[in-house]
mmCIF file of C-alpha atoms in Angstrom:
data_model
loop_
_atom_site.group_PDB
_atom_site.id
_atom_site.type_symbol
_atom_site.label_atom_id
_atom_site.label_comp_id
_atom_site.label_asym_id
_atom_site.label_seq_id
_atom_site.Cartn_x
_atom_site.Cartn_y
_atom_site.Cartn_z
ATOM 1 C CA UNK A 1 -17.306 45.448 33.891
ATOM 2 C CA UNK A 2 -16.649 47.182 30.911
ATOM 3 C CA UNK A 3 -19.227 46.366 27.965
ATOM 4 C CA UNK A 4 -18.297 45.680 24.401
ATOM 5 C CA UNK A 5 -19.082 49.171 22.281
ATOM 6 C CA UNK A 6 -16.127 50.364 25.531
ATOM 7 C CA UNK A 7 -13.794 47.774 24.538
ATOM 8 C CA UNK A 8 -14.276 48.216 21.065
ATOM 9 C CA UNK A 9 -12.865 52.051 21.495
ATOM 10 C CA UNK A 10 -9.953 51.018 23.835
ATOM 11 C CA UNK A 11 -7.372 51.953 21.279
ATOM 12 C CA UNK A 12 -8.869 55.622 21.172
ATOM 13 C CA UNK A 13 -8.615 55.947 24.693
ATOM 14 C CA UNK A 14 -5.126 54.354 25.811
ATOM 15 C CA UNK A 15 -3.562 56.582 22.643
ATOM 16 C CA UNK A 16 -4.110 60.048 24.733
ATOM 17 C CA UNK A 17 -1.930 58.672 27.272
ATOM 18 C CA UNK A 18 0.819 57.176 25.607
ATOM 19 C CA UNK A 19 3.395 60.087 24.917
ATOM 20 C CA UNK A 20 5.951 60.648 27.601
ATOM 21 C CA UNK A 21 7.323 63.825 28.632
ATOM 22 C CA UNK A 22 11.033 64.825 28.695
ATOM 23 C CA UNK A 23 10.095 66.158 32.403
ATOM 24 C CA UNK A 24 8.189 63.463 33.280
ATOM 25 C CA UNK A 25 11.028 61.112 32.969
ATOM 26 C CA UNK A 26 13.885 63.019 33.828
ATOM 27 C CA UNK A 27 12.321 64.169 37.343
ATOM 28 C CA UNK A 28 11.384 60.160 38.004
ATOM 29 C CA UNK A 29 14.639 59.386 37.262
ATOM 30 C CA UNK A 30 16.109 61.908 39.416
ATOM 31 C CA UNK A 31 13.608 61.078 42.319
ATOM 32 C CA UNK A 32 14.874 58.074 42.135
ATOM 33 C CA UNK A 33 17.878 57.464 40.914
ATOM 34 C CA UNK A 34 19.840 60.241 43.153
ATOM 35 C CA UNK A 35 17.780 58.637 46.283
ATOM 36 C CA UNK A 36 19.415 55.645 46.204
ATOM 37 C CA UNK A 37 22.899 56.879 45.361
ATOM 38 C CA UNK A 38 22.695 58.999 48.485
ATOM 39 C CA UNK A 39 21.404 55.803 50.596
ATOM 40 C CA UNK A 40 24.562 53.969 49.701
ATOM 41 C CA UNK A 41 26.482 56.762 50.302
ATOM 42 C CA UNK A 42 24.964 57.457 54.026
ATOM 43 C CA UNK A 43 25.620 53.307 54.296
ATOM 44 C CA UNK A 44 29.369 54.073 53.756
ATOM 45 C CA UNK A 45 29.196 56.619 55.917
ATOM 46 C CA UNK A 46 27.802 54.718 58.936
ATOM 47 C CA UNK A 47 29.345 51.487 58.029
ATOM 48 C CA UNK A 48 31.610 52.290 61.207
ATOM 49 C CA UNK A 49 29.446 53.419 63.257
ATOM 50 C CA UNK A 50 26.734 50.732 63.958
ATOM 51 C CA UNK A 51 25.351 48.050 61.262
ATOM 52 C CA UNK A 52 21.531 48.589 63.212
ATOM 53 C CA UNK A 53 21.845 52.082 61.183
ATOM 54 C CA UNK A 54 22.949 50.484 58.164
ATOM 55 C CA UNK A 55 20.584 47.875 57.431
ATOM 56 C CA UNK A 56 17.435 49.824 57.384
ATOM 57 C CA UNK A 57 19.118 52.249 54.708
ATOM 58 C CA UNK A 58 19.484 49.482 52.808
ATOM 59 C CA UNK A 59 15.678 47.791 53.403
ATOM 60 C CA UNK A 60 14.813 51.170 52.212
ATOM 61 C CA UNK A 61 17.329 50.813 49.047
ATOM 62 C CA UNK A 62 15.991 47.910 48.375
ATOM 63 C CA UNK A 63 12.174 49.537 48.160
ATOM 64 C CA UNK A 64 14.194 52.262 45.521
ATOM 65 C CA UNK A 65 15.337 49.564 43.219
ATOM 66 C CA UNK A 66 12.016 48.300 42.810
ATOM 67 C CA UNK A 67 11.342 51.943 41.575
ATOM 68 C CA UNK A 68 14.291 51.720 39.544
ATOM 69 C CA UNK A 69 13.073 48.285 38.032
ATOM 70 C CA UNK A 70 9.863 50.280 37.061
ATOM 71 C CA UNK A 71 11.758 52.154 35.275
ATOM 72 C CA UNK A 72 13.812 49.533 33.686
ATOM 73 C CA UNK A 73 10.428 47.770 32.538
ATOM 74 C CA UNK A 74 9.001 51.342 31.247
ATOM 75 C CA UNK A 75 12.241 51.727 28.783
ATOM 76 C CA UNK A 76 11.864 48.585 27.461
ATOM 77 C CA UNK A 77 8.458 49.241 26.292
ATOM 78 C CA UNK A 78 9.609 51.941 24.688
ATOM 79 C CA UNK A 79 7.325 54.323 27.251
ATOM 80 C CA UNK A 80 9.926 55.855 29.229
ATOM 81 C CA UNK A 81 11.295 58.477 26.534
ATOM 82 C CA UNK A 82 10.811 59.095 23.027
ATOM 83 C CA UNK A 83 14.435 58.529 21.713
ATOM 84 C CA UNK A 84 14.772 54.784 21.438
ATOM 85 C CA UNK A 85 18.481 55.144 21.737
ATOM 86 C CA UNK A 86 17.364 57.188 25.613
ATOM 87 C CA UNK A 87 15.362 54.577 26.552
ATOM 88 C CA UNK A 88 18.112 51.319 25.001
ATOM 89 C CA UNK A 89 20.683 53.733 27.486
ATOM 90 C CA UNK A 90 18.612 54.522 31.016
ATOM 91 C CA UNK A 91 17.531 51.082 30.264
ATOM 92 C CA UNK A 92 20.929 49.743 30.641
ATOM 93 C CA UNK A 93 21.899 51.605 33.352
ATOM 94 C CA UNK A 94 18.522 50.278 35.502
ATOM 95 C CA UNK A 95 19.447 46.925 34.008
ATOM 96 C CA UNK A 96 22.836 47.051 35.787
ATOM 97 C CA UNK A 97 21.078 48.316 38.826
ATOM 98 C CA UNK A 98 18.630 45.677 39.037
ATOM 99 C CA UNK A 99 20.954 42.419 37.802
ATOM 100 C CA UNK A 100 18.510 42.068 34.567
ATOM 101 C CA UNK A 101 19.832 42.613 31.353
ATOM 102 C CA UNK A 102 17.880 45.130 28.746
ATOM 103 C CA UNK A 103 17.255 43.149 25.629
ATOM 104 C CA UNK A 104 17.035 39.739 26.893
ATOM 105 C CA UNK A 105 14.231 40.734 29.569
ATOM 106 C CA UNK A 106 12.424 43.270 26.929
ATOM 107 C CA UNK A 107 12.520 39.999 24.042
ATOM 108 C CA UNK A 108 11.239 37.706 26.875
ATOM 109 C CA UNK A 109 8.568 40.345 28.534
ATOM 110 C CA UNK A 110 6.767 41.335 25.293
ATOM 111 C CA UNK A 111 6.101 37.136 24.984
ATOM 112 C CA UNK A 112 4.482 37.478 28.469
ATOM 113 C CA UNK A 113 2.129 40.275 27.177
ATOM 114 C CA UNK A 114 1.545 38.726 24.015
ATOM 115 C CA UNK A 115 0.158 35.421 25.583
ATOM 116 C CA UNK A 116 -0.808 36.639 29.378
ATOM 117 C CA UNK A 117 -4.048 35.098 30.044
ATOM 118 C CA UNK A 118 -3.623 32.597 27.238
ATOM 119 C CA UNK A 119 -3.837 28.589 28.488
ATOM 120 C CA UNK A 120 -2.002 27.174 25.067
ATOM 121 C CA UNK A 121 0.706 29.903 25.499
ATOM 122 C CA UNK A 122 1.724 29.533 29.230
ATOM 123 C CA UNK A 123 5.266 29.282 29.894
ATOM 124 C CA UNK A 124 7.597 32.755 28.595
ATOM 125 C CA UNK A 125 7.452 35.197 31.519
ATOM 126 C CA UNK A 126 4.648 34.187 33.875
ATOM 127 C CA UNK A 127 4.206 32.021 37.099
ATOM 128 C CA UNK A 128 3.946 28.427 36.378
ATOM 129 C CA UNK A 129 0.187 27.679 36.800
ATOM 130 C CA UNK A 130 -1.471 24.144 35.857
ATOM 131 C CA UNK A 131 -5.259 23.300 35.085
ATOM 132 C CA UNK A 132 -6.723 21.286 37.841
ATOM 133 C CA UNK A 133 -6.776 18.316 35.266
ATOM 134 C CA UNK A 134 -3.176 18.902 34.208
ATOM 135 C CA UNK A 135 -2.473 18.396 38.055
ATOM 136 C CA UNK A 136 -4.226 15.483 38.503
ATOM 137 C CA UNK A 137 -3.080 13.684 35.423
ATOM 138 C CA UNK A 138 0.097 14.746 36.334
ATOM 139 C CA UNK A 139 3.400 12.009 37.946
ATOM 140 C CA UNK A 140 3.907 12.359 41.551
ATOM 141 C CA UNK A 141 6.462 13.987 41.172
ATOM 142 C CA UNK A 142 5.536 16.521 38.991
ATOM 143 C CA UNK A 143 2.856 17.290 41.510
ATOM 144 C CA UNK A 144 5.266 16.955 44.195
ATOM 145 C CA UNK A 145 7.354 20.028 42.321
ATOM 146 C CA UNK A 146 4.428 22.151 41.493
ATOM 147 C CA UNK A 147 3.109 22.647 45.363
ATOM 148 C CA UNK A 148 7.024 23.487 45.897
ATOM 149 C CA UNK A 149 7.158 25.707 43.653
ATOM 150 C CA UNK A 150 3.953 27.301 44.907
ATOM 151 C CA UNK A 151 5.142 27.020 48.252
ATOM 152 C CA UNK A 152 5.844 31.172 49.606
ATOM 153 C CA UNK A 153 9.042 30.562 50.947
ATOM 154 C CA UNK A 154 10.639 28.946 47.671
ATOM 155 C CA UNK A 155 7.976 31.645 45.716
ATOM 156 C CA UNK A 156 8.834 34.741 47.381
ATOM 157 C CA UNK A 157 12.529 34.523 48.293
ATOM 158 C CA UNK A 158 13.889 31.222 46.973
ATOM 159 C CA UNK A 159 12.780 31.842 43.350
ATOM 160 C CA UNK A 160 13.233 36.156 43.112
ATOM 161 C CA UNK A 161 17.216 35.488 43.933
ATOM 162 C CA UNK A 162 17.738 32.690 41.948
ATOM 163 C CA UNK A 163 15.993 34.222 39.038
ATOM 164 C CA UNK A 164 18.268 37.299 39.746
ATOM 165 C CA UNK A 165 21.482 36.574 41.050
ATOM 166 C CA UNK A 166 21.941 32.988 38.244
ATOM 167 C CA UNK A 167 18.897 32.913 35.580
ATOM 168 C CA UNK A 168 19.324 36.554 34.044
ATOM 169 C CA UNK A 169 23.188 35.760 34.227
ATOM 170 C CA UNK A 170 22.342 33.125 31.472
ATOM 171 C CA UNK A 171 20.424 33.493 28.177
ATOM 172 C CA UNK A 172 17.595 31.253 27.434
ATOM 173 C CA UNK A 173 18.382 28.465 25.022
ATOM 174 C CA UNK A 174 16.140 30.041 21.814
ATOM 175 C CA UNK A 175 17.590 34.067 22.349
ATOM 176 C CA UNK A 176 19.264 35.502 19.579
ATOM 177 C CA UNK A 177 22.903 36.690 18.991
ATOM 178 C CA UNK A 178 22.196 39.985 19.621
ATOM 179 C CA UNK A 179 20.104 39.146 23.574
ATOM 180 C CA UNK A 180 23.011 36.831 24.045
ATOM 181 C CA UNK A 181 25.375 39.345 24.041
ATOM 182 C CA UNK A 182 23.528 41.932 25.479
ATOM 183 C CA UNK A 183 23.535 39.546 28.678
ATOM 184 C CA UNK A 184 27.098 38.857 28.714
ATOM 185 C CA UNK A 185 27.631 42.674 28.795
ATOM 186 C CA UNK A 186 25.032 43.711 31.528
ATOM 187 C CA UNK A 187 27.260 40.518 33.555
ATOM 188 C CA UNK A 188 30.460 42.272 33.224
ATOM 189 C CA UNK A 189 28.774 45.915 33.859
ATOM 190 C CA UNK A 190 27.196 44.490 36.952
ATOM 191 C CA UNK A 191 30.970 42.850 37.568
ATOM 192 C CA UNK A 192 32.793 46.481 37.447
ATOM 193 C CA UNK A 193 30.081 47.873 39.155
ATOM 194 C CA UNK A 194 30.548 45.097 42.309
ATOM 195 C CA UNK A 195 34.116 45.441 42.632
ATOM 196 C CA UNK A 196 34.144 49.181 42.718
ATOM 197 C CA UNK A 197 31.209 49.110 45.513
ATOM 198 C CA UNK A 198 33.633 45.855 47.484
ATOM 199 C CA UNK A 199 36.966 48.019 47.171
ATOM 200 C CA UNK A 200 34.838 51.400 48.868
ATOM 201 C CA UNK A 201 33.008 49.384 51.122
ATOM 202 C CA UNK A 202 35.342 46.309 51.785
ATOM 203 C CA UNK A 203 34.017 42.539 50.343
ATOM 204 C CA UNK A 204 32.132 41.485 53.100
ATOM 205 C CA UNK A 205 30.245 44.574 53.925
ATOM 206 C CA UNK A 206 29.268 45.068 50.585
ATOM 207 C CA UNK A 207 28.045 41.634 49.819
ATOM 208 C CA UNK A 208 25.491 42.177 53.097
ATOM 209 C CA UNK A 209 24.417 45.170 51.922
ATOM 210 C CA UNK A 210 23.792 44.208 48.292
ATOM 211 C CA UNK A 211 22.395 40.911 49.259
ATOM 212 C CA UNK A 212 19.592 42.810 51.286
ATOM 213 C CA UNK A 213 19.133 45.386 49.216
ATOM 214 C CA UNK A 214 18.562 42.646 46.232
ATOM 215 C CA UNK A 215 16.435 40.786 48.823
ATOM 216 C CA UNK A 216 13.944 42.985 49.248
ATOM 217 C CA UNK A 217 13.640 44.464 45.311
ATOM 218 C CA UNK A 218 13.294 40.564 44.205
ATOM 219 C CA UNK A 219 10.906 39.726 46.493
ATOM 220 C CA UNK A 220 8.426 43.110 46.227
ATOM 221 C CA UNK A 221 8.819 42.195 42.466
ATOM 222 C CA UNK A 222 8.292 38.914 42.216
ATOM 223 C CA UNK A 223 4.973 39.609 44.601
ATOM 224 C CA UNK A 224 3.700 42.275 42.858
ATOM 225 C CA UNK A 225 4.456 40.253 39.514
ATOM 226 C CA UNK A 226 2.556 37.367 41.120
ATOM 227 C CA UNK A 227 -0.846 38.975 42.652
ATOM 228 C CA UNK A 228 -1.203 41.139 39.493
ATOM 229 C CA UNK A 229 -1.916 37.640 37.381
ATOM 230 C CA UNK A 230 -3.032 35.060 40.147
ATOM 231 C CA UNK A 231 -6.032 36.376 41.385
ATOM 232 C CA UNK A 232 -9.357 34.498 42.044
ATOM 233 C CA UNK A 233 -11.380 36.026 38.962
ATOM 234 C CA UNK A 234 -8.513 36.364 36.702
ATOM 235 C CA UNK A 235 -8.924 35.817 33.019
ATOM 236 C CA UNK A 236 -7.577 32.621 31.507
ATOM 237 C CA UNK A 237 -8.633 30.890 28.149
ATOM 238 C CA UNK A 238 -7.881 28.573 25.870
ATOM 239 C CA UNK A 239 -6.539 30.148 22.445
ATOM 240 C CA UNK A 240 -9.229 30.205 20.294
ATOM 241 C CA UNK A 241 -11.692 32.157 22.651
ATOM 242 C CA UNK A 242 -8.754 34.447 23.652
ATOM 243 C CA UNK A 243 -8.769 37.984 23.751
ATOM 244 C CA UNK A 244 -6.220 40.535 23.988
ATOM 245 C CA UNK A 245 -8.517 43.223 25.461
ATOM 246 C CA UNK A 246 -10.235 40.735 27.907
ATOM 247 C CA UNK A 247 -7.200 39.649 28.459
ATOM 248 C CA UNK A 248 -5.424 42.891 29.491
ATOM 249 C CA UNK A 249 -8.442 43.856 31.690
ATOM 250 C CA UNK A 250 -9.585 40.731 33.522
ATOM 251 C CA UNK A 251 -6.275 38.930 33.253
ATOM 252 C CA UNK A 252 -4.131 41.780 35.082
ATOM 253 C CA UNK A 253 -5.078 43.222 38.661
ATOM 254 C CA UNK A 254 -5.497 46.929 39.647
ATOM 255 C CA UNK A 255 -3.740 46.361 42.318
ATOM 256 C CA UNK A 256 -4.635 49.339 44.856
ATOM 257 C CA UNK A 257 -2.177 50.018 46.884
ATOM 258 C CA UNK A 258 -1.756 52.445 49.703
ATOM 259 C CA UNK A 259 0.135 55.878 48.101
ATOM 260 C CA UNK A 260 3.788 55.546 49.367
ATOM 261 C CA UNK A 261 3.713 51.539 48.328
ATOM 262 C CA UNK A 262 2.249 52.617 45.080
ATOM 263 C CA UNK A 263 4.837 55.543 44.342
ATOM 264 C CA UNK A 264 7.473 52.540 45.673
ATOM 265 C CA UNK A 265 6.261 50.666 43.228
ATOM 266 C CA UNK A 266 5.644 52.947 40.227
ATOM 267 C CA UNK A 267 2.248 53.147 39.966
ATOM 268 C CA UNK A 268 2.849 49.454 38.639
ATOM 269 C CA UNK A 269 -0.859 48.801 40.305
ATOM 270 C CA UNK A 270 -2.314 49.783 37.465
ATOM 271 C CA UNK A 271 -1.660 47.083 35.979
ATOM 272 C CA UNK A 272 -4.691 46.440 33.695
ATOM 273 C CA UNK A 273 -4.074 49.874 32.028
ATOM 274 C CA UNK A 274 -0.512 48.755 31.582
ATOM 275 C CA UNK A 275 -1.148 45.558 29.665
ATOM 276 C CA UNK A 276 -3.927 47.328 27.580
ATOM 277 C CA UNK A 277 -1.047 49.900 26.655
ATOM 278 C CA UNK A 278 2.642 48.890 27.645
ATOM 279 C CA UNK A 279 3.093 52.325 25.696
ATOM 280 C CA UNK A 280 1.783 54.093 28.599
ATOM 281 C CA UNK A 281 4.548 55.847 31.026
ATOM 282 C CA UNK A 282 4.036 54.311 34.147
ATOM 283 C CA UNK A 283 3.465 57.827 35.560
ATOM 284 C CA UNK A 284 0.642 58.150 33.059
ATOM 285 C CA UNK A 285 -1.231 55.812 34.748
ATOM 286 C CA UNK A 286 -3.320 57.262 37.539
ATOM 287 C CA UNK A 287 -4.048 59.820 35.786
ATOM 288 C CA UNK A 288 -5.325 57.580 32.810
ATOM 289 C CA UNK A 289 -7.349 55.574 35.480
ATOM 290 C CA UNK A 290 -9.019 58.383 36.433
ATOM 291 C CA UNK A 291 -10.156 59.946 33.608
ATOM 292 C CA UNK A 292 -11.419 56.674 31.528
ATOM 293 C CA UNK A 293 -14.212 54.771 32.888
ATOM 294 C CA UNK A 294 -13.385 51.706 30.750
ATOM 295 C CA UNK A 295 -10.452 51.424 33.599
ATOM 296 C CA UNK A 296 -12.342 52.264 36.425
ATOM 297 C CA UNK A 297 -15.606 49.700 35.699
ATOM 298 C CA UNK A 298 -12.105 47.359 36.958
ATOM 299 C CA UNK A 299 -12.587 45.383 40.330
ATOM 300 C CA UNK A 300 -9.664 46.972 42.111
ATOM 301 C CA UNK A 301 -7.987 44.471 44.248
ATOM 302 C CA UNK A 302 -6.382 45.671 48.003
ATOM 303 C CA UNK A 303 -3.572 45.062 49.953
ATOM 304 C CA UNK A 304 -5.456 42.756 52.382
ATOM 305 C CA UNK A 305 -7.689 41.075 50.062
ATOM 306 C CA UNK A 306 -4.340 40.028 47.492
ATOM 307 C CA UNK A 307 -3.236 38.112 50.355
ATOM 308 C CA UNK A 308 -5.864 35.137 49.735
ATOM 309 C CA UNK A 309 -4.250 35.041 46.379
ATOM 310 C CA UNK A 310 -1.350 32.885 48.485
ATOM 311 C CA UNK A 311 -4.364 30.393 48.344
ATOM 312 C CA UNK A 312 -4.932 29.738 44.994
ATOM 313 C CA UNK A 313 -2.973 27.523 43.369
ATOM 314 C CA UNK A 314 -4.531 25.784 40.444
ATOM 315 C CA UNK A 315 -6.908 27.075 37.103
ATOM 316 C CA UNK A 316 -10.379 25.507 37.383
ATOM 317 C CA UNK A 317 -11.386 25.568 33.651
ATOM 318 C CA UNK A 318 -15.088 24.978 34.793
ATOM 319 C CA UNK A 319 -15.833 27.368 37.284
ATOM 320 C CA UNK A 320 -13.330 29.479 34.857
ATOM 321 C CA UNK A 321 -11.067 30.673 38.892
ATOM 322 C CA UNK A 322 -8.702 29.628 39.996
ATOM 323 C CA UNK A 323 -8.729 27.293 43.216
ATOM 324 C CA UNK A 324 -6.775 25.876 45.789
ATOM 325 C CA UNK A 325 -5.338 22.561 46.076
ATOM 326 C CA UNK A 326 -8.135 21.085 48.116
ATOM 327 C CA UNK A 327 -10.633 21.855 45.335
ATOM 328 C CA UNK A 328 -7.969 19.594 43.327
ATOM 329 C CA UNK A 329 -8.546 17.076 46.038
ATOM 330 C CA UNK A 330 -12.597 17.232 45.576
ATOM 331 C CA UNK A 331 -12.160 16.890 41.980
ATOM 332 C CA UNK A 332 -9.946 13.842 42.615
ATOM 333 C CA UNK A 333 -12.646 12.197 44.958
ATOM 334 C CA UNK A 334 -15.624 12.831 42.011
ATOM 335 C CA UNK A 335 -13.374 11.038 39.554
ATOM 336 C CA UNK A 336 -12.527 8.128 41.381
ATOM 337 C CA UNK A 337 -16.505 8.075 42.363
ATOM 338 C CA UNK A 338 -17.044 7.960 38.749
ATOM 339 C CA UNK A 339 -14.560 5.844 37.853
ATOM 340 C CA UNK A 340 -15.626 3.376 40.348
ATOM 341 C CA UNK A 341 -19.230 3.955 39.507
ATOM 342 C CA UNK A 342 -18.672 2.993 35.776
ATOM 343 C CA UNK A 343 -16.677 -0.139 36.851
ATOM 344 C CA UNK A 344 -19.402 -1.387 38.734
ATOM 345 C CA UNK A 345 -21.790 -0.411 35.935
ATOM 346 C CA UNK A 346 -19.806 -2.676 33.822
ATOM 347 C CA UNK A 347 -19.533 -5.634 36.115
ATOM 348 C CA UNK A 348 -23.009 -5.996 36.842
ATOM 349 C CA UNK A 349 -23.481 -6.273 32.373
ATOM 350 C CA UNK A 350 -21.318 -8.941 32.189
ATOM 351 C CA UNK A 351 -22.785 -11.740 33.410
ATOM 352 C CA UNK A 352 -26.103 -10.510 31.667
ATOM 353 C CA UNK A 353 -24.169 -10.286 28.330
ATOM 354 C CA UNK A 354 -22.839 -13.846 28.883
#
């Protein structure tokens, strides 16, 4: 764990990483971008031969436009290029791409990185997580929605193409003119781009394709968004004992992944680094890990291990973890036992006070 004098310096040692490079970008962009062009054009191309060819080309699209969505996030950091006008452009492009629009999702991201880790802030941008008291104090139904909206099937592929395919369609009640618009534009960009993709490839062919291509990109996203904040020893407080730096650290995962998921992915693993410095490119990142050992001191979490995170489900301000929901059902059991106990207590003073 990194100690305080390390954390005090964290600014010195995120700023020799921060600058992007014109070549950086432009050959991520065209490892990526050109990629997945040519993977819907082979699709096309063997559209009439057999669909058994077709839908692993676009499984493997699908693992591009995660890439892609990297991307999308880096520009709207700011991290991707220098020239804000570059980044407001690639960004728009990758926006289109990945059904998200630019401003609306950059306005509503730099909430999430503002308050990540922050129990009087939850709410903009992160996975709905209750206290164990909130839970228990909760209606029934309240409760009833929380463990189905922590359920994996609603979590991981109910939720990622609703939250694609309708909620980025619509702006959020409190955006601005300016995000408003910005969404109503990415809708009819994503429009053109649909119907010229339906006229090559014919409606129905095209709607398969897209719909697995989106399919997979939600769901690797909306995982890797999920086990890089809801890990066992994550870092949660209340807003008065909140800290950025703590927060960045022990409230985001390094998420080690195995190299081609991790290139897949963007080298979005480093995730602690990322939320210490959003200004950070994400290809930056390893290389920032290993030269710093403020990111290294980091407990990295593995593939197998950030499966038990499918277990936790609730924040246990004592024990300061989160838990699953039968820890929710001990805690239940000690406060009836209490609650009982102190009725009985009172009972037996009764008749004495009489």
């Amino acid at each position: 764990m990194p100690t305080a004098p390390e954390l005090e310096e964290w600014k010195d040692v995120v700023r020799k990483y921060q600058d992007p490079t014109v070549s950086g970008s432009v050959w991520q962009l065209t490892n990526t971008l050109v990629p997945y062009v040519a993977l819907w054009v082979f699709m096309y191309l063997l559209l009439g031969i057999s669909w058994w060819l077709v839908v692993p080309l676009a499984v493997l699209a699908g693992a591009f436009l995660v890439r892609i969505f990297v991307i999308f996030h880096d520009c709207t950091h700011g991290s991707f290029f220098k020239s804000r006008r570059a980044n407001e452009v690639v960004g728009f492009i990758a926006g289109v791409l990945t059904f998200t629009p630019y401003h609306h999702w950059k306005w509503e991201h730099s909430i999430h990185h503002a308050s990540a880790g922050n129990l009087d802030r939850r709410g903009m941008g992160d996975v709905w997580t209750l206290t164990v008291h909130e839970y228990l104090e909760a209606s029934r139904w309240k409760r009833f929605s929380y463990r189905l909206s922590r359920s994996p099937v609603i979590l991981f592929v109910v939720a990622p193409l609703t939250l694609f395919l309708i909620l980025h369609r619509l702006p959020a009640r409190d955006a601005k003119e300016r995000e408003r618009c910005w969404v109503h534009v990415t809708n009819l960009g994503i429009v053109m781009l649909a119907c010229l993709l339906a006229w090559t490839f014919g409606i129905k062919a095209y709607l398969i394709i897209q719909f697995i291509v989106l399919l997979v990109a939600s769901t690797a996203g909306v995982w890797l968004f999920y086990v890089q904040h809801q890990f066992e020893d994550v870092y949660w407080e209340r807003h008065p004992e909140w800290d950025f730096a703590e927060a960045a650290l022990h409230g985001s995962s390094f998420y080690k992944l195995p190299k081609i998921l991790q290139w897949f992915s963007g080298n979005i693993g480093f995730h602690h680094i990322h939320h210490l410095s959003p200004r950070i490119p994400n290809y930056r990142l390893e290389k920032a890990h290993k030269a710093e050992p403020l990111f290294q001191a980091v407990k990295p979490l593995t593939l197998g291990r950030s499966m038990k995170s499918l277990t936790f489900r609730l924040w246990d301000e004592t024990r300061k973890k989160l838990v699953g929901f039968k820890a929710a059902k001990a805690a239940r059991r000690q406060l009836d036992q209490s609650r009982s106990g102190k009725s009985e207590a009172s009972s037996k003073e009764r008749p004495h006070q009489e």
